[in-house]
């Protein structure tokens, strides 16, 4: 059997493929009518994540429609706190609400129950069987800091004021909670690899709330710990980190110190800085503005071309954050065709 090349894996190995691989964060979701249809049937978002048949279908929807180079598991970063025993609810029009874990007693009670997320692993196994040969399967988790923020504050509405207070007051509680999350995430990601994930992404969506020494202590250190534990068991699995809205200096420190193989950059980060200071250190992924994808047309294609020519072929094309619900699917189709057909 001849070996089929997967462009995303090739680029993560530091080589170039016949085209720049492209996938989009939140490529499955509300901008797709076929997602909205299943979502209405499932009633509740959690039911979708925890039903392997539905989650498999949703993971595959954007692959069928657009031919992305990667499929990302359909799940959510908040399933890890759920498996640890924190109450989780997704309220209509409001987003996620987690039970507050804001004292040592509740932290002590957290115990990772793998049986609560077996459906996630089952989804990966099912998706893997259905994917085209050239398509890479991405598993993921939230970074310990970002997941801790949701556990300490419940939701993002208050700007994570309590989480920031725990940092400022150097609360030992934060260290305990983050330690618990590193342990749980190690099990969660290892099981994802065993089930078929070929690449992992660690989402630190709220990494940019911290800077300098705090960023180092609560973003870089736990991520480095998690990455090294996964690498010691699965050295061949590439890991992409996404410390969203970090300062340029913190992005650089993150790329140098966490051990990740790829760095996803948000759309606020200047691409010349990224090219000159980050690309020599690692493989970059990003960073088209999701609003530009909503606008489409020549503005979108010009912005995409600027990213392609700046970074060259050793690059993973993506957005600087997730696809927003008002995105016209035709714009996504045009973007994918443009990136995959681009000749340097
Ligand atoms: O397509 C994919 O990218 C894979 C699936 C995925 C989802 N969430 C599905 C989802 C992934 C990788 C995530 C990660 C996630 N979840 C993050 C990190 C990335 C980021 O966006 O910063 C965070 C912070 C969460 C927590 C979360 N889940 C929030 C804040 C919300 C509400 C906001 C929103 O967009 O509604 C969710 C819900 C969620 N997760 C939806 C989807 C498709 C929308 C749910 C719905 O259909 O109502």
Short mmCIF file of C-alpha atoms and ligand atoms in Angstrom, two decimals:
data_model
loop_
_atom_site.label_atom_id
_atom_site.label_comp_id
_atom_site.label_asym_id
_atom_site.label_seq_id
_atom_site.Cartn_x
_atom_site.Cartn_y
_atom_site.Cartn_z
CA UNK A 1 0.00 0.00 0.00
CA UNK A 2 1.48 3.35 -0.95
CA UNK A 3 1.72 5.88 1.83
CA UNK A 4 -0.63 8.79 1.44
CA UNK A 5 0.71 12.17 2.38
CA UNK A 6 -1.16 14.37 4.81
CA UNK A 7 -0.25 18.02 4.15
CA UNK A 8 -0.90 19.16 7.73
CA UNK A 9 1.42 16.51 9.20
CA UNK A 10 4.05 17.23 6.56
CA UNK A 11 4.12 20.93 7.43
CA UNK A 12 4.20 20.20 11.17
CA UNK A 13 7.34 18.14 10.46
CA UNK A 14 8.91 21.30 9.06
CA UNK A 15 8.60 20.24 5.43
CA UNK A 16 6.43 21.64 2.64
CA UNK A 17 3.57 19.95 0.82
CA UNK A 18 2.03 20.54 -2.62
CA UNK A 19 -0.27 23.14 -1.05
CA UNK A 20 -0.59 25.07 2.20
CA UNK A 21 -2.79 23.02 4.53
CA UNK A 22 -5.92 24.82 5.71
CA UNK A 23 -8.48 24.25 8.43
CA UNK A 24 -10.44 26.73 10.55
CA UNK A 25 -11.07 26.90 14.26
CA UNK A 26 -14.83 26.37 14.79
CA UNK A 27 -15.13 25.03 11.26
CA UNK A 28 -18.08 23.00 12.53
CA UNK A 29 -20.87 25.09 13.98
CA UNK A 30 -23.72 27.50 13.65
CA UNK A 31 -22.72 29.10 10.31
CA UNK A 32 -23.58 25.75 8.63
CA UNK A 33 -27.29 24.98 8.01
CA UNK A 34 -26.61 21.24 8.35
CA UNK A 35 -25.18 21.90 11.85
CA UNK A 36 -28.18 24.03 12.86
CA UNK A 37 -30.50 21.25 11.77
CA UNK A 38 -28.84 18.63 14.01
CA UNK A 39 -28.41 21.16 16.80
CA UNK A 40 -32.19 21.77 16.82
CA UNK A 41 -32.81 18.02 17.03
CA UNK A 42 -30.38 17.58 19.91
CA UNK A 43 -31.97 20.50 21.83
CA UNK A 44 -28.94 20.88 24.07
CA UNK A 45 -25.34 21.51 22.98
CA UNK A 46 -23.95 19.01 25.50
CA UNK A 47 -26.14 16.26 24.03
CA UNK A 48 -24.43 16.90 20.70
CA UNK A 49 -20.93 16.63 22.17
CA UNK A 50 -21.72 13.44 24.07
CA UNK A 51 -23.52 11.55 21.31
CA UNK A 52 -20.85 9.90 19.10
CA UNK A 53 -23.20 9.53 16.15
CA UNK A 54 -24.11 13.22 16.09
CA UNK A 55 -20.64 14.46 17.02
CA UNK A 56 -19.12 12.34 14.23
CA UNK A 57 -21.58 13.73 11.72
CA UNK A 58 -20.88 17.33 12.80
CA UNK A 59 -17.09 16.82 12.69
CA UNK A 60 -17.40 15.53 9.13
CA UNK A 61 -19.86 18.16 7.81
CA UNK A 62 -17.22 20.82 7.01
CA UNK A 63 -14.86 18.17 5.58
CA UNK A 64 -17.47 17.03 3.06
CA UNK A 65 -18.51 20.54 2.18
CA UNK A 66 -15.10 22.22 1.88
CA UNK A 67 -12.36 19.55 1.77
CA UNK A 68 -10.32 21.00 4.65
CA UNK A 69 -6.92 19.41 5.30
CA UNK A 70 -7.89 18.65 8.90
CA UNK A 71 -10.94 17.66 10.88
CA UNK A 72 -11.13 18.85 14.48
CA UNK A 73 -13.01 16.72 16.96
CA UNK A 74 -16.42 18.20 17.74
CA UNK A 75 -16.45 18.65 21.52
CA UNK A 76 -15.75 21.46 23.97
CA UNK A 77 -12.93 22.48 26.29
CA UNK A 78 -15.36 22.48 29.23
CA UNK A 79 -15.87 18.70 29.10
CA UNK A 80 -12.73 18.28 31.24
CA UNK A 81 -14.15 20.20 34.23
CA UNK A 82 -17.39 18.28 33.68
CA UNK A 83 -15.50 14.97 33.88
CA UNK A 84 -13.82 16.30 37.05
CA UNK A 85 -17.25 16.70 38.64
CA UNK A 86 -18.04 20.39 38.08
CA UNK A 87 -21.62 21.05 37.01
CA UNK A 88 -21.79 22.29 33.41
CA UNK A 89 -24.68 23.86 31.53
CA UNK A 90 -24.90 25.52 28.13
CA UNK A 91 -27.76 28.01 28.33
CA UNK A 92 -29.47 29.09 25.12
CA UNK A 93 -28.12 32.42 23.90
CA UNK A 94 -25.89 32.70 26.93
CA UNK A 95 -23.05 30.23 26.45
CA UNK A 96 -21.51 27.96 29.05
CA UNK A 97 -21.99 28.24 32.80
CA UNK A 98 -19.82 26.12 35.09
CA UNK A 99 -20.38 25.43 38.75
CA UNK A 100 -17.95 27.61 40.73
CA UNK A 101 -14.93 25.75 42.05
CA UNK A 102 -13.62 28.51 44.25
CA UNK A 103 -12.43 26.94 47.48
CA UNK A 104 -9.99 24.24 48.59
CA UNK A 105 -12.78 21.92 49.65
CA UNK A 106 -14.31 21.84 46.15
CA UNK A 107 -10.87 21.51 44.54
CA UNK A 108 -10.14 18.50 46.78
CA UNK A 109 -13.36 16.84 45.64
CA UNK A 110 -12.47 17.03 41.94
CA UNK A 111 -11.75 13.59 40.59
CA UNK A 112 -11.36 12.87 36.89
CA UNK A 113 -13.97 10.33 35.81
CA UNK A 114 -12.93 9.10 32.38
CA UNK A 115 -16.24 7.26 31.91
CA UNK A 116 -17.99 10.63 31.53
CA UNK A 117 -16.13 11.40 28.30
CA UNK A 118 -15.90 7.97 26.65
CA UNK A 119 -18.26 9.34 23.99
CA UNK A 120 -15.56 11.82 22.94
CA UNK A 121 -13.05 9.03 22.30
CA UNK A 122 -15.67 7.02 20.48
CA UNK A 123 -16.30 10.01 18.21
CA UNK A 124 -12.61 10.18 17.29
CA UNK A 125 -12.54 6.48 16.42
CA UNK A 126 -15.61 6.85 14.23
CA UNK A 127 -14.37 9.99 12.48
CA UNK A 128 -10.97 8.43 11.80
CA UNK A 129 -12.63 5.61 9.84
CA UNK A 130 -14.58 8.05 7.68
CA UNK A 131 -11.93 10.63 6.86
CA UNK A 132 -10.33 10.96 3.43
CA UNK A 133 -6.72 9.69 3.48
CA UNK A 134 -5.16 13.14 3.13
CA UNK A 135 -7.15 14.61 6.04
CA UNK A 136 -5.54 14.86 9.48
CA UNK A 137 -7.58 14.31 12.64
CA UNK A 138 -7.03 16.91 15.38
CA UNK A 139 -7.89 16.32 19.03
CA UNK A 140 -7.83 19.12 21.59
CA UNK A 141 -8.23 20.35 25.12
CA UNK A 142 -8.33 23.71 26.83
CA UNK A 143 -5.10 24.82 28.46
CA UNK A 144 -5.06 24.51 32.26
CA UNK A 145 -5.15 28.32 32.74
CA UNK A 146 -8.13 28.92 30.43
CA UNK A 147 -10.12 26.02 31.88
CA UNK A 148 -9.28 27.20 35.41
CA UNK A 149 -10.65 30.67 34.51
CA UNK A 150 -14.06 29.16 33.66
CA UNK A 151 -14.00 27.06 36.84
CA UNK A 152 -13.10 29.98 39.11
CA UNK A 153 -15.43 32.56 37.53
CA UNK A 154 -18.18 30.33 36.08
CA UNK A 155 -18.33 32.21 32.77
CA UNK A 156 -16.57 35.01 30.88
CA UNK A 157 -19.05 37.77 31.72
CA UNK A 158 -17.09 39.37 34.53
CA UNK A 159 -13.79 39.36 32.61
CA UNK A 160 -12.48 36.60 34.90
CA UNK A 161 -12.00 39.05 37.77
CA UNK A 162 -11.75 36.28 40.38
CA UNK A 163 -9.18 34.33 38.37
CA UNK A 164 -7.06 37.47 38.06
CA UNK A 165 -7.41 38.06 41.80
CA UNK A 166 -6.15 34.53 42.51
CA UNK A 167 -3.11 35.33 40.36
CA UNK A 168 -2.45 38.68 42.06
CA UNK A 169 -2.81 37.23 45.53
CA UNK A 170 -0.57 34.30 44.56
CA UNK A 171 -3.24 32.00 45.87
CA UNK A 172 -1.98 28.45 46.43
CA UNK A 173 -5.49 27.40 45.40
CA UNK A 174 -4.66 28.32 41.82
CA UNK A 175 -1.62 26.06 41.87
CA UNK A 176 -3.73 23.18 43.17
CA UNK A 177 -6.46 23.69 40.59
CA UNK A 178 -3.99 24.01 37.70
CA UNK A 179 -2.17 20.88 38.89
CA UNK A 180 -5.47 18.96 38.90
CA UNK A 181 -6.17 20.18 35.37
CA UNK A 182 -2.73 19.16 34.06
CA UNK A 183 -3.29 15.64 35.44
CA UNK A 184 -6.79 15.39 33.94
CA UNK A 185 -5.75 16.85 30.58
CA UNK A 186 -2.91 14.33 30.32
CA UNK A 187 -5.40 11.46 30.63
CA UNK A 188 -7.91 13.13 28.32
CA UNK A 189 -5.36 13.81 25.56
CA UNK A 190 -3.69 10.39 25.88
CA UNK A 191 -7.07 8.73 25.40
CA UNK A 192 -7.72 10.95 22.38
CA UNK A 193 -4.46 9.77 20.80
CA UNK A 194 -5.30 6.13 21.52
CA UNK A 195 -8.67 6.72 19.83
CA UNK A 196 -7.14 8.16 16.66
CA UNK A 197 -6.11 11.82 17.10
CA UNK A 198 -3.00 12.53 14.99
CA UNK A 199 -2.36 16.12 16.13
CA UNK A 200 -3.40 17.94 19.31
CA UNK A 201 -4.24 21.58 19.83
CA UNK A 202 -4.17 23.23 23.26
CA UNK A 203 -6.53 26.23 23.38
CA UNK A 204 -5.40 28.96 25.78
CA UNK A 205 -8.11 31.41 24.76
CA UNK A 206 -7.59 33.57 27.84
CA UNK A 207 -3.78 33.35 27.95
CA UNK A 208 -3.66 37.05 27.07
CA UNK A 209 -5.17 37.99 30.44
CA UNK A 210 -1.68 37.43 31.84
CA UNK A 211 1.69 38.94 30.99
CA UNK A 212 5.36 38.46 31.80
CA UNK A 213 6.03 36.53 35.00
CA UNK A 214 2.35 35.65 35.51
CA UNK A 215 2.14 34.37 31.93
CA UNK A 216 5.23 32.32 32.52
CA UNK A 217 3.92 30.81 35.75
CA UNK A 218 0.31 30.05 34.74
CA UNK A 219 0.41 29.68 30.95
CA UNK A 220 3.89 28.50 29.96
CA UNK A 221 4.74 26.24 32.91
CA UNK A 222 1.56 24.12 33.02
CA UNK A 223 1.55 23.87 29.22
CA UNK A 224 5.18 22.77 29.18
CA UNK A 225 4.40 20.17 31.85
CA UNK A 226 1.40 18.83 29.90
CA UNK A 227 3.30 18.80 26.59
CA UNK A 228 6.28 16.98 28.10
CA UNK A 229 4.06 14.33 29.68
CA UNK A 230 2.29 13.67 26.35
CA UNK A 231 5.60 13.74 24.44
CA UNK A 232 7.19 11.21 26.76
CA UNK A 233 4.47 8.70 25.81
CA UNK A 234 3.67 9.84 22.25
CA UNK A 235 6.76 11.58 20.85
CA UNK A 236 5.44 11.38 17.28
CA UNK A 237 2.22 13.34 17.94
CA UNK A 238 2.62 17.05 17.03
CA UNK A 239 1.08 19.56 19.43
CA UNK A 240 -0.10 23.07 18.45
CA UNK A 241 -0.45 25.74 21.15
CA UNK A 242 -2.76 28.77 20.95
CA UNK A 243 -2.03 31.39 23.63
CA UNK A 244 -4.62 33.82 22.29
CA UNK A 245 -3.95 37.55 22.74
CA UNK A 246 -0.60 37.04 24.42
CA UNK A 247 1.86 39.93 24.02
CA UNK A 248 4.47 39.50 21.25
CA UNK A 249 7.18 38.87 23.86
CA UNK A 250 5.02 36.25 25.59
CA UNK A 251 4.27 34.52 22.28
CA UNK A 252 8.01 34.25 21.73
CA UNK A 253 8.66 32.90 25.20
CA UNK A 254 5.80 30.40 24.73
CA UNK A 255 7.24 29.19 21.40
CA UNK A 256 10.69 28.76 22.95
CA UNK A 257 9.73 27.14 26.22
CA UNK A 258 6.56 25.02 26.01
CA UNK A 259 7.86 22.35 23.64
CA UNK A 260 4.95 22.73 21.20
CA UNK A 261 5.54 21.87 17.53
CA UNK A 262 3.24 24.56 16.18
CA UNK A 263 2.01 27.97 17.31
CA UNK A 264 -1.44 29.28 16.44
CA UNK A 265 -1.44 33.09 16.34
CA UNK A 266 -4.39 35.41 16.84
CA UNK A 267 -5.32 38.12 14.36
CA UNK A 268 -4.07 41.00 16.52
CA UNK A 269 -0.50 39.77 16.31
CA UNK A 270 1.43 41.70 13.62
CA UNK A 271 2.40 39.28 10.89
CA UNK A 272 5.78 40.87 10.31
CA UNK A 273 6.63 40.28 13.96
CA UNK A 274 5.43 36.70 13.62
CA UNK A 275 7.45 36.11 10.47
CA UNK A 276 10.67 37.61 11.82
CA UNK A 277 10.55 36.48 15.43
CA UNK A 278 8.32 33.40 15.69
CA UNK A 279 8.54 31.57 12.39
CA UNK A 280 12.28 30.85 12.90
CA UNK A 281 11.31 29.07 16.14
CA UNK A 282 8.32 26.96 15.14
CA UNK A 283 5.61 26.22 12.57
CA UNK A 284 2.99 28.96 12.57
CA UNK A 285 -0.76 28.65 12.11
CA UNK A 286 -3.14 31.54 11.45
CA UNK A 287 -4.14 34.33 11.42
CA UNK A 288 -6.89 35.68 9.17
CA UNK A 289 -9.40 37.94 10.94
CA UNK A 290 -12.74 36.06 11.22
CA UNK A 291 -14.57 39.31 10.30
CA UNK A 292 -12.71 39.39 6.99
CA UNK A 293 -14.11 35.93 6.28
CA UNK A 294 -17.59 37.33 6.96
CA UNK A 295 -16.96 40.13 4.42
CA UNK A 296 -15.52 37.82 1.75
CA UNK A 297 -14.73 39.00 -1.78
CA UNK A 298 -11.52 40.66 -2.88
CA UNK A 299 -10.78 42.00 0.60
CA UNK A 300 -10.74 38.43 1.93
CA UNK A 301 -8.60 37.11 -0.92
CA UNK A 302 -6.12 39.98 -0.57
CA UNK A 303 -5.78 39.38 3.16
CA UNK A 304 -5.34 35.63 2.56
CA UNK A 305 -2.68 36.26 -0.08
CA UNK A 306 -0.78 38.57 2.26
CA UNK A 307 -0.66 35.77 4.86
CA UNK A 308 0.38 33.18 2.26
CA UNK A 309 3.17 35.33 0.80
CA UNK A 310 4.42 36.47 4.21
CA UNK A 311 4.76 33.00 5.69
CA UNK A 312 5.45 30.93 2.56
CA UNK A 313 4.59 27.25 2.18
CA UNK A 314 5.82 26.04 5.57
CA UNK A 315 2.68 27.36 7.21
CA UNK A 316 -0.79 26.22 8.31
CA UNK A 317 -3.55 28.50 7.10
CA UNK A 318 -6.23 29.26 9.69
CA UNK A 319 -8.13 32.13 11.29
CA UNK A 320 -6.85 34.14 14.24
CA UNK A 321 -9.87 32.87 16.24
CA UNK A 322 -13.00 30.83 15.49
CA UNK A 323 -15.47 31.11 12.60
CA UNK A 324 -18.37 33.35 13.72
CA UNK A 325 -22.03 32.26 13.22
CA UNK A 326 -22.84 35.00 10.64
CA UNK A 327 -20.13 33.73 8.22
CA UNK A 328 -21.51 32.87 4.76
CA UNK A 329 -20.46 29.28 3.93
CA UNK A 330 -19.70 30.34 0.32
CA UNK A 331 -16.91 32.56 1.62
CA UNK A 332 -15.36 29.58 3.37
CA UNK A 333 -15.56 27.54 0.15
CA UNK A 334 -13.84 30.34 -1.79
CA UNK A 335 -11.11 30.73 0.83
CA UNK A 336 -10.28 27.01 0.97
CA UNK A 337 -10.11 26.79 -2.82
CA UNK A 338 -7.84 29.85 -2.95
CA UNK A 339 -5.43 28.59 -0.29
CA UNK A 340 -5.23 25.02 -1.59
CA UNK A 341 -4.74 26.26 -5.17
CA UNK A 342 -2.13 28.89 -4.30
CA UNK A 343 1.21 28.40 -6.04
CA UNK A 344 4.26 30.07 -4.54
O1 LIG B 1 -15.05 23.22 15.20
C1 LIG B 1 -14.32 23.25 16.21
O2 LIG B 1 -13.47 24.13 16.39
C2 LIG B 1 -14.40 22.09 17.19
C3 LIG B 1 -15.28 22.21 18.30
C4 LIG B 1 -15.04 23.23 19.40
C5 LIG B 1 -16.11 23.87 20.08
N1 LIG B 1 -15.58 24.58 21.12
C6 LIG B 1 -17.52 23.73 19.76
C7 LIG B 1 -18.49 24.72 20.26
C8 LIG B 1 -13.84 23.65 19.99
C9 LIG B 1 -12.41 23.33 19.62
C10 LIG B 1 -14.21 24.49 21.10
C11 LIG B 1 -13.24 25.09 22.01
C12 LIG B 1 -13.70 26.06 23.02
N2 LIG B 1 -14.85 26.03 23.75
C13 LIG B 1 -12.94 27.16 23.45
C14 LIG B 1 -11.55 27.51 22.96
C15 LIG B 1 -11.57 28.21 21.66
C16 LIG B 1 -12.19 29.58 21.68
O3 LIG B 1 -13.27 29.73 21.07
O4 LIG B 1 -11.60 30.47 22.29
C17 LIG B 1 -13.68 27.83 24.43
C18 LIG B 1 -13.27 29.09 25.18
C19 LIG B 1 -14.88 27.10 24.63
C20 LIG B 1 -15.98 27.37 25.60
C21 LIG B 1 -17.23 27.71 24.90
N3 LIG B 1 -18.00 26.79 24.22
C22 LIG B 1 -17.86 28.97 24.80
C23 LIG B 1 -17.33 30.26 25.41
C24 LIG B 1 -19.03 28.79 24.06
C25 LIG B 1 -20.10 29.82 23.82
C26 LIG B 1 -19.72 30.78 22.77
C27 LIG B 1 -20.36 30.39 21.47
O5 LIG B 1 -19.68 30.46 20.44
O6 LIG B 1 -21.55 30.04 21.50
C28 LIG B 1 -19.09 27.43 23.66
C29 LIG B 1 -20.12 26.78 22.85
C30 LIG B 1 -19.67 26.08 21.61
N4 LIG B 1 -18.57 25.25 21.53
C31 LIG B 1 -20.34 26.08 20.36
C32 LIG B 1 -19.61 25.23 19.50
C33 LIG B 1 -19.95 24.84 18.09
C34 LIG B 1 -21.64 26.79 20.05
C35 LIG B 1 -22.73 26.02 20.72
C36 LIG B 1 -24.07 26.10 20.04
O7 LIG B 1 -24.26 25.47 18.99
O8 LIG B 1 -24.94 26.74 20.62
#
